[in-house]
Amino acid sequence: MAGALAEHVKGWSPGPVAMTEAMPPGPAQALAAVLDRPGDAPAIGDPLPPLWHWGYFLEWPAQSELGDDGHPANGHFLPPIPDRTRMYAGGRLTFHAPLEVGTPAERTSELAGVNVKQGRSGEMLFVTVRHEIRQGGELRIVDEHDLVYRSGAAPVRHEPDTGPAAQTEGPWRLVPAVDSRVLFRFSALTANAHRIHYDEPYAREAEGYPGLVVHGPLLAILMAELPRRNAPGTRVGRLAYRFRRPVFLGENVVVTGGPDGALSVVGPSGEVRAQAEVAFA
């Protein structure tokens, strides 16, 4: 690594952390409601749908420990760089077996990688955090998150596209009804206080976005919903996802894909905002 960001994280090596979760049905029921599919909520003993575990293992720091952006000012896996802004780049998951609602689980998290890259707009620090989730001592899910950090506001490459939803050719199609209420409820459901998702003046003035930003994890969940809703007899074994461009509130995106496992979020002009690849078990 080279450059200013590399100097700030030189020697930074946080150790692994573990937390337990009772896995009650409440968070799954809440996510089903946010997705407007209350009948899909799993009961105790049922398997948890792919990615729905993001509503569990939540961290709630004291209010005084939050930074102005809403993130913890000092978190275990937050790199020690000044004027830090964060973007969610993507991730990878392996599903060895579904998690069961109502069965206690343990998650072990560790720093899996730190890398500085030079982009067109300056240095970017890529941090990968690896989570392993077990139930009854059995490894169920390996979940890696790729986060990108900068010093200063992240540049925005485009204004919101408020045109009609694009016509797509994939056999699986979902047009999500995402409004400010969905963003607020999803933020609460995932303990995400980042103000770019609910505070429009902050998103515009402090971080340079043209409007509220739709959560990357919500886009990933919507992509994972396609095989769950259209191919209920299949089980996801692996899923890799990447966020290419932000989705802003008011944009009419389409979530599309097919049995080949290629999934995407498509903007009104046909450009890919997020994409995923699914391998079935």
mmCIF file of C-alpha atoms in Angstrom:
data_model
loop_
_atom_site.group_PDB
_atom_site.id
_atom_site.type_symbol
_atom_site.label_atom_id
_atom_site.label_comp_id
_atom_site.label_asym_id
_atom_site.label_seq_id
_atom_site.Cartn_x
_atom_site.Cartn_y
_atom_site.Cartn_z
ATOM 1 C CA MET A 1 0.000 0.000 0.000
ATOM 2 C CA ALA A 2 1.125 3.534 -0.638
ATOM 3 C CA GLY A 3 -0.215 7.004 -0.016
ATOM 4 C CA ALA A 4 -1.821 9.020 2.744
ATOM 5 C CA LEU A 5 -4.575 6.525 3.562
ATOM 6 C CA ALA A 6 -2.028 3.724 3.853
ATOM 7 C CA GLU A 7 -0.097 5.720 6.437
ATOM 8 C CA HIS A 8 -3.231 6.198 8.535
ATOM 9 C CA VAL A 9 -4.004 2.460 8.658
ATOM 10 C CA LYS A 10 -0.429 1.255 9.005
ATOM 11 C CA GLY A 11 -0.384 -1.227 11.872
ATOM 12 C CA TRP A 12 -4.182 -1.217 12.186
ATOM 13 C CA SER A 13 -5.148 -4.817 12.901
ATOM 14 C CA PRO A 14 -8.298 -5.198 15.007
ATOM 15 C CA GLY A 15 -8.829 -8.680 16.382
ATOM 16 C CA PRO A 16 -11.885 -10.880 15.838
ATOM 17 C CA VAL A 17 -15.093 -10.311 17.762
ATOM 18 C CA ALA A 18 -17.995 -12.634 18.501
ATOM 19 C CA MET A 19 -21.618 -12.016 19.369
ATOM 20 C CA THR A 20 -24.627 -14.228 19.966
ATOM 21 C CA GLU A 21 -28.169 -13.815 18.695
ATOM 22 C CA ALA A 22 -31.334 -15.526 19.920
ATOM 23 C CA MET A 23 -32.807 -15.416 16.380
ATOM 24 C CA PRO A 24 -36.389 -14.573 17.429
ATOM 25 C CA PRO A 25 -39.044 -14.321 14.705
ATOM 26 C CA GLY A 26 -39.626 -10.586 15.236
ATOM 27 C CA PRO A 27 -36.897 -9.181 12.937
ATOM 28 C CA ALA A 28 -37.874 -11.567 10.125
ATOM 29 C CA GLN A 29 -41.509 -10.552 10.516
ATOM 30 C CA ALA A 30 -40.467 -6.887 10.370
ATOM 31 C CA LEU A 31 -38.430 -7.400 7.185
ATOM 32 C CA ALA A 32 -41.300 -9.286 5.569
ATOM 33 C CA ALA A 33 -43.528 -6.290 6.345
ATOM 34 C CA VAL A 34 -41.025 -3.807 4.868
ATOM 35 C CA LEU A 35 -40.891 -5.931 1.713
ATOM 36 C CA ASP A 36 -44.712 -5.832 1.703
ATOM 37 C CA ARG A 37 -44.803 -9.630 1.979
ATOM 38 C CA PRO A 38 -46.099 -10.218 5.516
ATOM 39 C CA GLY A 39 -47.271 -13.705 4.586
ATOM 40 C CA ASP A 40 -43.656 -14.714 3.888
ATOM 41 C CA ALA A 41 -42.502 -14.209 7.481
ATOM 42 C CA PRO A 42 -40.903 -17.425 8.786
ATOM 43 C CA ALA A 43 -42.038 -18.834 12.116
ATOM 44 C CA ILE A 44 -39.926 -20.486 14.802
ATOM 45 C CA GLY A 45 -38.188 -23.506 13.311
ATOM 46 C CA ASP A 46 -38.479 -22.260 9.717
ATOM 47 C CA PRO A 47 -35.436 -21.496 7.557
ATOM 48 C CA LEU A 48 -34.470 -17.846 7.234
ATOM 49 C CA PRO A 49 -34.477 -16.621 3.605
ATOM 50 C CA PRO A 50 -31.117 -15.632 2.077
ATOM 51 C CA LEU A 51 -29.740 -12.311 3.372
ATOM 52 C CA TRP A 52 -32.507 -11.896 5.932
ATOM 53 C CA HIS A 53 -29.908 -12.471 8.661
ATOM 54 C CA TRP A 54 -28.912 -8.823 8.090
ATOM 55 C CA GLY A 55 -31.814 -7.980 10.376
ATOM 56 C CA TYR A 56 -30.015 -9.819 13.202
ATOM 57 C CA PHE A 57 -26.695 -9.409 15.052
ATOM 58 C CA LEU A 58 -27.331 -5.676 15.308
ATOM 59 C CA GLU A 59 -25.094 -3.241 17.155
ATOM 60 C CA TRP A 60 -26.653 -0.292 18.990
ATOM 61 C CA PRO A 61 -23.916 2.034 20.295
ATOM 62 C CA ALA A 62 -24.827 4.789 22.724
ATOM 63 C CA GLN A 63 -26.102 7.939 21.063
ATOM 64 C CA SER A 64 -23.073 9.861 22.341
ATOM 65 C CA GLU A 65 -20.810 7.446 20.427
ATOM 66 C CA LEU A 66 -22.225 8.345 17.011
ATOM 67 C CA GLY A 67 -20.440 10.668 14.625
ATOM 68 C CA ASP A 68 -22.170 13.499 12.775
ATOM 69 C CA ASP A 69 -22.864 11.161 9.845
ATOM 70 C CA GLY A 70 -24.751 8.724 12.072
ATOM 71 C CA HIS A 71 -22.093 6.011 12.038
ATOM 72 C CA PRO A 72 -20.191 5.153 15.223
ATOM 73 C CA ALA A 73 -17.315 7.593 15.580
ATOM 74 C CA ASN A 74 -15.062 4.772 16.723
ATOM 75 C CA GLY A 75 -16.050 1.246 15.696
ATOM 76 C CA HIS A 76 -14.054 -1.948 15.943
ATOM 77 C CA PHE A 77 -13.661 -2.383 12.178
ATOM 78 C CA LEU A 78 -13.757 1.326 11.249
ATOM 79 C CA PRO A 79 -10.357 2.376 9.892
ATOM 80 C CA PRO A 80 -8.600 5.279 11.667
ATOM 81 C CA ILE A 81 -8.658 7.774 8.802
ATOM 82 C CA PRO A 82 -9.683 11.459 9.060
ATOM 83 C CA ASP A 83 -12.952 12.892 7.755
ATOM 84 C CA ARG A 84 -14.117 9.389 6.968
ATOM 85 C CA THR A 85 -16.947 8.647 4.525
ATOM 86 C CA ARG A 86 -18.109 5.141 3.716
ATOM 87 C CA MET A 87 -19.563 3.360 0.713
ATOM 88 C CA TYR A 88 -20.771 -0.233 0.535
ATOM 89 C CA ALA A 89 -19.047 -1.848 -2.466
ATOM 90 C CA GLY A 90 -20.419 -5.390 -2.361
ATOM 91 C CA GLY A 91 -19.771 -8.776 -0.864
ATOM 92 C CA ARG A 92 -19.910 -12.556 -1.110
ATOM 93 C CA LEU A 93 -21.806 -15.207 0.802
ATOM 94 C CA THR A 94 -21.663 -18.978 1.053
ATOM 95 C CA PHE A 95 -24.761 -20.679 2.457
ATOM 96 C CA HIS A 96 -23.786 -24.071 3.865
ATOM 97 C CA ALA A 97 -27.251 -24.433 5.379
ATOM 98 C CA PRO A 98 -30.086 -22.026 6.168
ATOM 99 C CA LEU A 99 -30.304 -20.416 9.577
ATOM 100 C CA GLU A 100 -33.291 -21.554 11.618
ATOM 101 C CA VAL A 101 -35.534 -18.988 13.263
ATOM 102 C CA GLY A 102 -35.654 -19.426 17.029
ATOM 103 C CA THR A 103 -32.344 -21.295 17.340
ATOM 104 C CA PRO A 104 -29.537 -19.265 18.986
ATOM 105 C CA ALA A 105 -26.632 -18.461 16.686
ATOM 106 C CA GLU A 106 -23.114 -17.107 17.070
ATOM 107 C CA ARG A 107 -21.332 -14.791 14.659
ATOM 108 C CA THR A 108 -17.564 -14.421 14.602
ATOM 109 C CA SER A 109 -16.231 -11.414 12.675
ATOM 110 C CA GLU A 110 -12.686 -10.644 11.592
ATOM 111 C CA LEU A 111 -10.778 -8.242 9.384
ATOM 112 C CA ALA A 112 -10.121 -10.164 6.166
ATOM 113 C CA GLY A 113 -8.371 -7.540 4.054
ATOM 114 C CA VAL A 114 -7.214 -3.923 3.789
ATOM 115 C CA ASN A 115 -6.122 -2.425 0.489
ATOM 116 C CA VAL A 116 -5.588 1.121 -0.817
ATOM 117 C CA LYS A 117 -6.394 1.782 -4.452
ATOM 118 C CA GLN A 118 -6.022 4.903 -6.542
ATOM 119 C CA GLY A 119 -9.177 5.878 -8.394
ATOM 120 C CA ARG A 120 -9.980 8.740 -10.734
ATOM 121 C CA SER A 121 -11.161 10.793 -7.780
ATOM 122 C CA GLY A 122 -8.334 9.935 -5.391
ATOM 123 C CA GLU A 123 -7.368 7.269 -2.897
ATOM 124 C CA MET A 124 -9.862 4.688 -1.721
ATOM 125 C CA LEU A 125 -9.410 2.300 1.184
ATOM 126 C CA PHE A 126 -11.047 -1.101 0.661
ATOM 127 C CA VAL A 127 -11.825 -3.012 3.854
ATOM 128 C CA THR A 128 -13.214 -6.557 3.856
ATOM 129 C CA VAL A 129 -14.870 -7.913 6.998
ATOM 130 C CA ARG A 130 -15.591 -11.653 7.138
ATOM 131 C CA HIS A 131 -18.449 -13.031 9.252
ATOM 132 C CA GLU A 132 -18.969 -16.708 10.066
ATOM 133 C CA ILE A 133 -22.366 -17.642 11.512
ATOM 134 C CA ARG A 134 -22.958 -20.917 13.336
ATOM 135 C CA GLN A 135 -25.899 -22.644 14.938
ATOM 136 C CA GLY A 136 -25.292 -25.556 17.285
ATOM 137 C CA GLY A 137 -21.600 -25.353 16.406
ATOM 138 C CA GLU A 138 -22.340 -25.942 12.702
ATOM 139 C CA LEU A 139 -21.137 -23.360 10.179
ATOM 140 C CA ARG A 140 -24.197 -22.093 8.324
ATOM 141 C CA ILE A 141 -23.145 -18.859 6.543
ATOM 142 C CA VAL A 142 -19.886 -17.170 5.548
ATOM 143 C CA ASP A 143 -20.623 -13.510 4.795
ATOM 144 C CA GLU A 144 -17.936 -11.106 3.519
ATOM 145 C CA HIS A 145 -18.615 -7.365 3.235
ATOM 146 C CA ASP A 146 -16.475 -5.057 1.067
ATOM 147 C CA LEU A 147 -16.531 -1.450 2.292
ATOM 148 C CA VAL A 148 -14.827 1.543 0.682
ATOM 149 C CA TYR A 149 -13.620 4.500 2.733
ATOM 150 C CA ARG A 150 -12.437 7.924 1.660
ATOM 151 C CA SER A 151 -11.275 11.068 3.399
ATOM 152 C CA GLY A 152 -13.872 13.688 2.512
ATOM 153 C CA ALA A 153 -17.165 13.525 0.628
ATOM 154 C CA ALA A 154 -17.595 10.776 -1.943
ATOM 155 C CA PRO A 155 -18.003 12.077 -5.500
ATOM 156 C CA VAL A 156 -21.354 11.503 -7.186
ATOM 157 C CA ARG A 157 -21.271 10.685 -10.872
ATOM 158 C CA HIS A 158 -24.876 11.326 -11.831
ATOM 159 C CA GLU A 159 -28.089 13.096 -10.951
ATOM 160 C CA PRO A 160 -31.274 11.123 -10.221
ATOM 161 C CA ASP A 161 -32.986 9.682 -13.290
ATOM 162 C CA THR A 162 -36.729 10.077 -12.761
ATOM 163 C CA GLY A 163 -37.772 8.487 -16.041
ATOM 164 C CA PRO A 164 -40.098 5.482 -16.244
ATOM 165 C CA ALA A 165 -38.848 2.028 -15.295
ATOM 166 C CA ALA A 166 -36.801 0.343 -18.005
ATOM 167 C CA GLN A 167 -38.156 -2.568 -20.014
ATOM 168 C CA THR A 168 -35.999 -5.594 -19.274
ATOM 169 C CA GLU A 169 -35.805 -9.036 -20.875
ATOM 170 C CA GLY A 170 -35.143 -11.205 -17.808
ATOM 171 C CA PRO A 171 -37.909 -13.707 -16.986
ATOM 172 C CA TRP A 172 -37.848 -12.612 -13.343
ATOM 173 C CA ARG A 173 -38.858 -9.017 -12.734
ATOM 174 C CA LEU A 174 -39.589 -6.975 -9.619
ATOM 175 C CA VAL A 175 -40.410 -3.259 -9.561
ATOM 176 C CA PRO A 176 -39.914 -2.222 -5.925
ATOM 177 C CA ALA A 177 -42.018 0.531 -4.395
ATOM 178 C CA VAL A 178 -39.255 2.313 -2.463
ATOM 179 C CA ASP A 179 -40.190 5.598 -0.809
ATOM 180 C CA SER A 180 -38.960 7.544 2.214
ATOM 181 C CA ARG A 181 -41.023 5.350 4.537
ATOM 182 C CA VAL A 182 -39.257 2.237 3.280
ATOM 183 C CA LEU A 183 -35.854 3.878 3.768
ATOM 184 C CA PHE A 184 -36.765 4.913 7.313
ATOM 185 C CA ARG A 185 -38.095 1.475 8.266
ATOM 186 C CA PHE A 186 -35.154 -0.376 6.704
ATOM 187 C CA SER A 187 -32.703 1.896 8.520
ATOM 188 C CA ALA A 188 -34.443 1.086 11.792
ATOM 189 C CA LEU A 189 -34.620 -2.620 11.012
ATOM 190 C CA THR A 190 -30.860 -2.830 10.368
ATOM 191 C CA ALA A 191 -29.753 -0.322 13.058
ATOM 192 C CA ASN A 192 -28.310 1.889 10.323
ATOM 193 C CA ALA A 193 -28.229 5.532 11.429
ATOM 194 C CA HIS A 194 -26.313 6.792 8.376
ATOM 195 C CA ARG A 195 -28.046 10.078 7.594
ATOM 196 C CA ILE A 196 -27.801 9.750 3.801
ATOM 197 C CA HIS A 197 -30.813 7.419 4.000
ATOM 198 C CA TYR A 198 -33.252 9.697 5.856
ATOM 199 C CA ASP A 199 -31.843 13.244 6.185
ATOM 200 C CA GLU A 200 -31.976 14.848 2.740
ATOM 201 C CA PRO A 201 -30.358 18.202 3.672
ATOM 202 C CA TYR A 202 -27.428 16.306 5.214
ATOM 203 C CA ALA A 203 -27.120 13.979 2.204
ATOM 204 C CA ARG A 204 -26.964 16.982 -0.137
ATOM 205 C CA GLU A 205 -24.908 19.458 1.869
ATOM 206 C CA ALA A 206 -22.496 17.258 3.832
ATOM 207 C CA GLU A 207 -21.889 14.277 1.557
ATOM 208 C CA GLY A 208 -22.643 15.767 -1.852
ATOM 209 C CA TYR A 209 -25.444 13.455 -2.923
ATOM 210 C CA PRO A 210 -28.346 14.819 -4.981
ATOM 211 C CA GLY A 211 -30.921 13.194 -2.699
ATOM 212 C CA LEU A 212 -31.578 10.357 -0.283
ATOM 213 C CA VAL A 213 -29.652 7.175 -1.057
ATOM 214 C CA VAL A 214 -31.335 3.756 -1.181
ATOM 215 C CA HIS A 215 -29.494 1.274 1.052
ATOM 216 C CA GLY A 216 -27.136 -1.053 -0.762
ATOM 217 C CA PRO A 217 -28.153 -4.000 1.458
ATOM 218 C CA LEU A 218 -31.802 -3.384 0.536
ATOM 219 C CA LEU A 219 -30.889 -3.652 -3.153
ATOM 220 C CA ALA A 220 -29.013 -6.898 -2.452
ATOM 221 C CA ILE A 221 -31.992 -8.329 -0.564
ATOM 222 C CA LEU A 222 -34.304 -7.411 -3.438
ATOM 223 C CA MET A 223 -32.018 -9.241 -5.878
ATOM 224 C CA ALA A 224 -31.970 -12.289 -3.594
ATOM 225 C CA GLU A 225 -35.774 -12.162 -3.480
ATOM 226 C CA LEU A 226 -35.994 -12.985 -7.199
ATOM 227 C CA PRO A 227 -35.034 -16.679 -6.955
ATOM 228 C CA ARG A 228 -36.873 -17.039 -3.654
ATOM 229 C CA ARG A 229 -40.133 -15.833 -5.185
ATOM 230 C CA ASN A 230 -39.750 -17.326 -8.666
ATOM 231 C CA ALA A 231 -37.945 -20.611 -8.028
ATOM 232 C CA PRO A 232 -39.113 -21.703 -4.576
ATOM 233 C CA GLY A 233 -37.808 -25.250 -4.991
ATOM 234 C CA THR A 234 -34.186 -24.106 -5.254
ATOM 235 C CA ARG A 235 -31.704 -23.241 -2.519
ATOM 236 C CA VAL A 236 -29.025 -20.573 -2.860
ATOM 237 C CA GLY A 237 -25.540 -21.954 -2.227
ATOM 238 C CA ARG A 238 -23.453 -18.901 -3.068
ATOM 239 C CA LEU A 239 -24.224 -15.278 -3.820
ATOM 240 C CA ALA A 240 -21.843 -12.498 -4.857
ATOM 241 C CA TYR A 241 -23.074 -8.935 -5.300
ATOM 242 C CA ARG A 242 -21.612 -5.596 -6.339
ATOM 243 C CA PHE A 243 -22.936 -2.039 -6.181
ATOM 244 C CA ARG A 244 -21.943 -0.091 -9.284
ATOM 245 C CA ARG A 245 -23.817 3.223 -8.956
ATOM 246 C CA PRO A 246 -26.072 4.630 -6.239
ATOM 247 C CA VAL A 247 -29.841 4.472 -6.446
ATOM 248 C CA PHE A 248 -31.495 7.682 -5.275
ATOM 249 C CA LEU A 249 -34.982 8.077 -3.908
ATOM 250 C CA GLY A 250 -37.445 8.762 -6.724
ATOM 251 C CA GLU A 251 -35.652 6.657 -9.329
ATOM 252 C CA ASN A 252 -37.758 3.897 -10.888
ATOM 253 C CA VAL A 253 -35.456 0.891 -10.873
ATOM 254 C CA VAL A 254 -36.214 -2.679 -11.911
ATOM 255 C CA VAL A 255 -34.810 -5.784 -10.232
ATOM 256 C CA THR A 256 -34.393 -8.456 -12.883
ATOM 257 C CA GLY A 257 -32.791 -11.831 -13.506
ATOM 258 C CA GLY A 258 -33.426 -15.437 -14.370
ATOM 259 C CA PRO A 259 -32.680 -19.099 -13.607
ATOM 260 C CA ASP A 260 -29.096 -18.677 -14.826
ATOM 261 C CA GLY A 261 -28.411 -16.831 -11.561
ATOM 262 C CA ALA A 262 -27.552 -13.467 -13.124
ATOM 263 C CA LEU A 263 -29.416 -10.752 -11.201
ATOM 264 C CA SER A 264 -29.305 -6.964 -11.459
ATOM 265 C CA VAL A 265 -30.854 -3.670 -10.465
ATOM 266 C CA VAL A 266 -31.439 -1.595 -13.603
ATOM 267 C CA GLY A 267 -32.007 2.143 -13.741
ATOM 268 C CA PRO A 268 -34.568 3.926 -15.959
ATOM 269 C CA SER A 269 -32.049 4.397 -18.766
ATOM 270 C CA GLY A 270 -31.075 0.725 -18.733
ATOM 271 C CA GLU A 271 -27.800 1.094 -16.852
ATOM 272 C CA VAL A 272 -26.899 -1.497 -14.205
ATOM 273 C CA ARG A 273 -26.821 -0.027 -10.692
ATOM 274 C CA ALA A 274 -26.159 -3.305 -8.851
ATOM 275 C CA GLN A 275 -25.577 -6.879 -9.903
ATOM 276 C CA ALA A 276 -25.380 -10.305 -8.334
ATOM 277 C CA GLU A 277 -24.464 -13.835 -9.290
ATOM 278 C CA VAL A 278 -26.231 -16.744 -7.606
ATOM 279 C CA ALA A 279 -25.139 -20.377 -7.589
ATOM 280 C CA PHE A 280 -27.782 -22.845 -6.493
ATOM 281 C CA ALA A 281 -26.969 -25.662 -4.087
#
